[in-house]
Amino acid sequence: MKKKKVTIQEIIKEICKWQRKILSDKDFPESIAVYLFLKNEYEKNDRNNLVFQFVFRSFYGMDGAGLGPDLKKRFFELLERKEDRLEIILRALYKIPTLRKLHTVQFVFATKLLHTLDDGNPIFDAKVAKVIHKTVTGVSGDERIKSSLILYEYLKCVHCNLLKDSDITKIIRKFKEKFHVDQKQISDEKVLDFIIWTLGQLKSYKQR
């Protein structure tokens, strides 16, 4: 991805510009229902909840990522023990090869683990990258892990600043009103995650 510096104000302006299309996304009702299912199932704290694992893998695209059974098993072990240190998660997953026998830095899925533990934590993937214009860099595992840690701190800073903006909070409120969810069900941070991801998806379609 070509690097481009983007300010918080530019991100706010872009979200506001696209808000009508974002809030009109037809996938939101299903995504919200699945997200709430996962949230409720995880809170049961059942280590053998295979339905939760199946839906989680489907919702977050794990089964199509070439991870392999051993890597996915390790992921859910880390989730079960509530590991909330990003570097520990990344290094633990890096040790296990993918189906292509490669050792990879699974930053995207690590952020989804952290978000499951605490929905105040943002999620990162290719769609989010299109909005913040940043992605993981580096060649070696250590370089990419270091880059991941820096990127995640930046993403948390972006979320924090967006949530302080009155225009963004108005859009979040519109989202909750339209889809009939409250703060107890879905946090403002999670709504913002939905909004940013959908904006990234819209930008992807536009660039095709």
Coordinates of C-alpha atoms in Angstrom, one line a residue:
M1 CA 0.0 0.0 0.0
K2 CA 1.3 3.4 -0.9
K3 CA 1.8 5.4 2.2
K4 CA -0.2 8.6 2.6
K5 CA -0.3 10.8 5.7
V6 CA -3.9 11.4 6.8
T7 CA -5.0 13.6 9.7
I8 CA -7.8 12.9 12.2
Q9 CA -9.7 15.8 10.7
E10 CA -9.4 14.2 7.3
I11 CA -10.8 10.9 8.6
I12 CA -13.6 12.7 10.3
K13 CA -14.4 14.6 7.1
E14 CA -14.4 11.4 5.1
I15 CA -16.7 9.6 7.6
C16 CA -19.1 12.5 7.5
K17 CA -19.1 12.6 3.7
W18 CA -19.9 8.9 3.5
Q19 CA -22.2 8.6 6.5
R20 CA -25.4 8.2 4.5
K21 CA -24.0 5.2 2.5
I22 CA -22.4 3.8 5.7
L23 CA -25.6 3.8 7.6
S24 CA -27.5 2.3 4.6
D25 CA -25.3 -0.8 4.5
K26 CA -27.7 -3.7 4.3
D27 CA -25.3 -6.1 6.1
F28 CA -25.5 -4.3 9.4
P29 CA -28.5 -6.1 10.9
E30 CA -26.9 -9.5 10.3
S31 CA -23.5 -8.3 11.5
I32 CA -24.9 -6.8 14.6
A33 CA -26.9 -10.0 15.4
V34 CA -23.8 -12.2 14.9
Y35 CA -21.7 -9.9 17.0
L36 CA -24.1 -9.9 19.9
F37 CA -24.3 -13.7 19.7
L38 CA -20.6 -13.9 19.9
K39 CA -20.5 -11.5 22.8
N40 CA -23.1 -13.3 24.7
E41 CA -21.6 -16.8 24.1
Y42 CA -18.1 -15.6 25.0
E43 CA -19.4 -14.3 28.3
K44 CA -20.6 -17.8 29.2
N45 CA -16.9 -18.7 29.6
D46 CA -17.3 -22.2 28.2
R47 CA -13.9 -23.5 27.0
N48 CA -15.6 -26.2 24.9
N49 CA -18.1 -23.9 23.2
L50 CA -17.5 -25.2 19.6
V51 CA -20.5 -23.2 18.3
F52 CA -18.9 -20.0 19.5
Q53 CA -15.6 -21.0 17.8
F54 CA -17.3 -21.9 14.5
V55 CA -19.3 -18.7 14.3
F56 CA -16.2 -16.6 15.4
R57 CA -14.1 -18.1 12.7
S58 CA -16.8 -17.5 10.1
F59 CA -17.6 -13.9 11.2
Y60 CA -13.9 -12.9 11.3
G61 CA -12.8 -14.7 8.2
M62 CA -10.4 -17.1 9.9
D63 CA -11.3 -20.3 7.9
G64 CA -10.4 -18.7 4.6
A65 CA -7.1 -17.3 5.8
G66 CA -5.0 -20.4 5.4
L67 CA -4.2 -20.6 9.1
G68 CA -4.5 -24.3 9.6
P69 CA -6.0 -26.2 12.6
D70 CA -2.9 -25.9 14.9
L71 CA -2.8 -22.1 14.6
K72 CA -6.5 -21.7 15.1
K73 CA -6.4 -24.0 18.1
R74 CA -3.6 -21.8 19.6
F75 CA -5.6 -18.7 18.9
F76 CA -8.6 -19.9 20.9
E77 CA -6.3 -21.1 23.7
L78 CA -5.0 -17.5 24.0
L79 CA -8.5 -16.2 23.9
E80 CA -9.6 -18.6 26.6
R81 CA -6.8 -17.6 28.9
K82 CA -7.6 -14.0 28.3
E83 CA -4.2 -13.0 27.0
D84 CA -4.3 -9.3 26.5
R85 CA -0.7 -8.5 25.7
L86 CA -0.4 -7.9 21.9
E87 CA 3.2 -8.8 21.7
I88 CA 2.7 -12.1 23.5
I89 CA -0.2 -13.0 21.2
L90 CA 1.8 -12.2 18.1
R91 CA 4.9 -14.2 19.1
A92 CA 2.8 -17.2 20.2
L93 CA 1.0 -17.3 16.9
Y94 CA 4.2 -16.6 14.9
K95 CA 5.7 -19.9 16.3
I96 CA 3.0 -22.0 14.5
P97 CA 3.3 -22.3 10.7
T98 CA 0.3 -21.7 8.4
L99 CA -1.0 -24.2 5.9
R100 CA 1.7 -23.0 3.5
K101 CA 4.4 -23.8 6.2
L102 CA 5.1 -20.1 6.7
H103 CA 5.6 -18.3 10.0
T104 CA 3.5 -15.1 9.9
V105 CA 2.6 -12.2 12.1
Q106 CA -1.1 -12.5 12.6
F107 CA -1.8 -8.9 13.6
V108 CA -5.3 -8.7 12.2
F109 CA -6.6 -11.7 14.1
A110 CA -4.7 -10.6 17.2
T111 CA -6.7 -7.4 17.2
K112 CA -9.9 -9.4 17.0
L113 CA -8.8 -11.4 20.0
L114 CA -8.1 -8.2 22.0
H115 CA -11.5 -6.8 20.9
T116 CA -13.3 -9.9 22.1
L117 CA -11.6 -9.5 25.5
D118 CA -12.5 -5.7 25.7
D119 CA -14.7 -4.1 23.1
G120 CA -12.9 -0.8 23.8
N121 CA -10.0 -2.2 21.8
P122 CA -10.1 -1.4 18.0
I123 CA -9.9 -4.0 15.2
F124 CA -7.5 -3.7 12.3
D125 CA -7.7 -5.3 8.9
A126 CA -7.3 -4.3 5.2
K127 CA -10.5 -2.3 5.2
V128 CA -9.4 -0.2 8.2
A129 CA -6.0 0.3 6.5
K130 CA -7.8 2.0 3.6
V131 CA -9.2 4.6 6.1
I132 CA -6.1 5.3 8.2
H133 CA -3.6 4.7 5.4
K134 CA -1.3 2.6 7.5
T135 CA -0.4 -1.0 7.5
V136 CA 2.2 -3.4 9.0
T137 CA 5.7 -3.1 7.5
G138 CA 8.9 -4.9 7.8
V139 CA 10.4 -8.2 6.4
S140 CA 11.4 -10.2 9.4
G141 CA 9.1 -11.5 12.1
D142 CA 10.6 -9.1 14.7
E143 CA 10.3 -6.1 12.3
R144 CA 6.7 -6.9 11.6
I145 CA 5.8 -7.5 15.3
K146 CA 7.5 -4.1 16.2
S147 CA 5.5 -2.4 13.4
S148 CA 2.3 -4.1 14.6
L149 CA 2.8 -2.7 18.1
I150 CA 3.4 0.8 16.8
L151 CA 0.4 0.6 14.5
Y152 CA -1.9 -0.6 17.2
E153 CA -1.0 2.3 19.5
Y154 CA -1.7 4.7 16.6
L155 CA -5.0 3.0 15.8
K156 CA -6.1 3.3 19.5
C157 CA -5.1 7.0 19.3
V158 CA -7.2 7.5 16.2
H159 CA -10.2 5.9 17.8
C160 CA -9.8 8.0 21.0
N161 CA -9.7 11.2 19.0
L162 CA -12.6 10.2 16.8
L163 CA -14.8 9.5 19.8
K164 CA -14.1 13.0 21.1
D165 CA -15.5 14.6 18.0
S166 CA -19.1 15.8 18.1
D167 CA -19.8 14.9 14.4
I168 CA -18.7 11.4 14.9
T169 CA -20.6 10.9 18.2
K170 CA -23.7 12.1 16.3
I171 CA -23.2 9.5 13.6
I172 CA -22.7 6.8 16.3
R173 CA -26.0 7.9 17.9
K174 CA -27.7 7.7 14.5
F175 CA -26.3 4.2 14.1
K176 CA -27.7 3.0 17.5
E177 CA -31.1 4.6 16.9
K178 CA -31.4 3.1 13.4
F179 CA -30.4 -0.4 14.5
H180 CA -32.0 -0.4 17.9
V181 CA -29.0 -1.1 20.0
D182 CA -27.9 0.6 23.2
Q183 CA -24.6 1.2 25.0
K184 CA -24.9 -2.0 27.1
Q185 CA -25.3 -4.1 23.9
I186 CA -22.7 -2.4 21.7
S187 CA -20.1 0.1 22.9
D188 CA -19.4 3.4 21.0
E189 CA -16.0 1.9 20.2
K190 CA -17.6 -1.1 18.5
V191 CA -20.0 1.1 16.5
L192 CA -17.0 3.2 15.4
D193 CA -15.3 -0.1 14.4
F194 CA -18.4 -0.9 12.2
I195 CA -18.3 2.5 10.7
I196 CA -14.6 2.6 9.8
W197 CA -14.7 -1.0 8.4
T198 CA -17.7 -0.1 6.2
L199 CA -16.1 3.1 5.0
G200 CA -13.0 1.0 4.0
Q201 CA -15.2 -1.4 2.2
L202 CA -16.9 1.5 0.3
K203 CA -13.5 2.9 -0.6
S204 CA -12.5 -0.5 -1.9
Y205 CA -15.5 -0.7 -4.2
K206 CA -14.9 2.8 -5.5
Q207 CA -11.3 2.0 -6.4
R208 CA -12.3 -1.1 -8.5

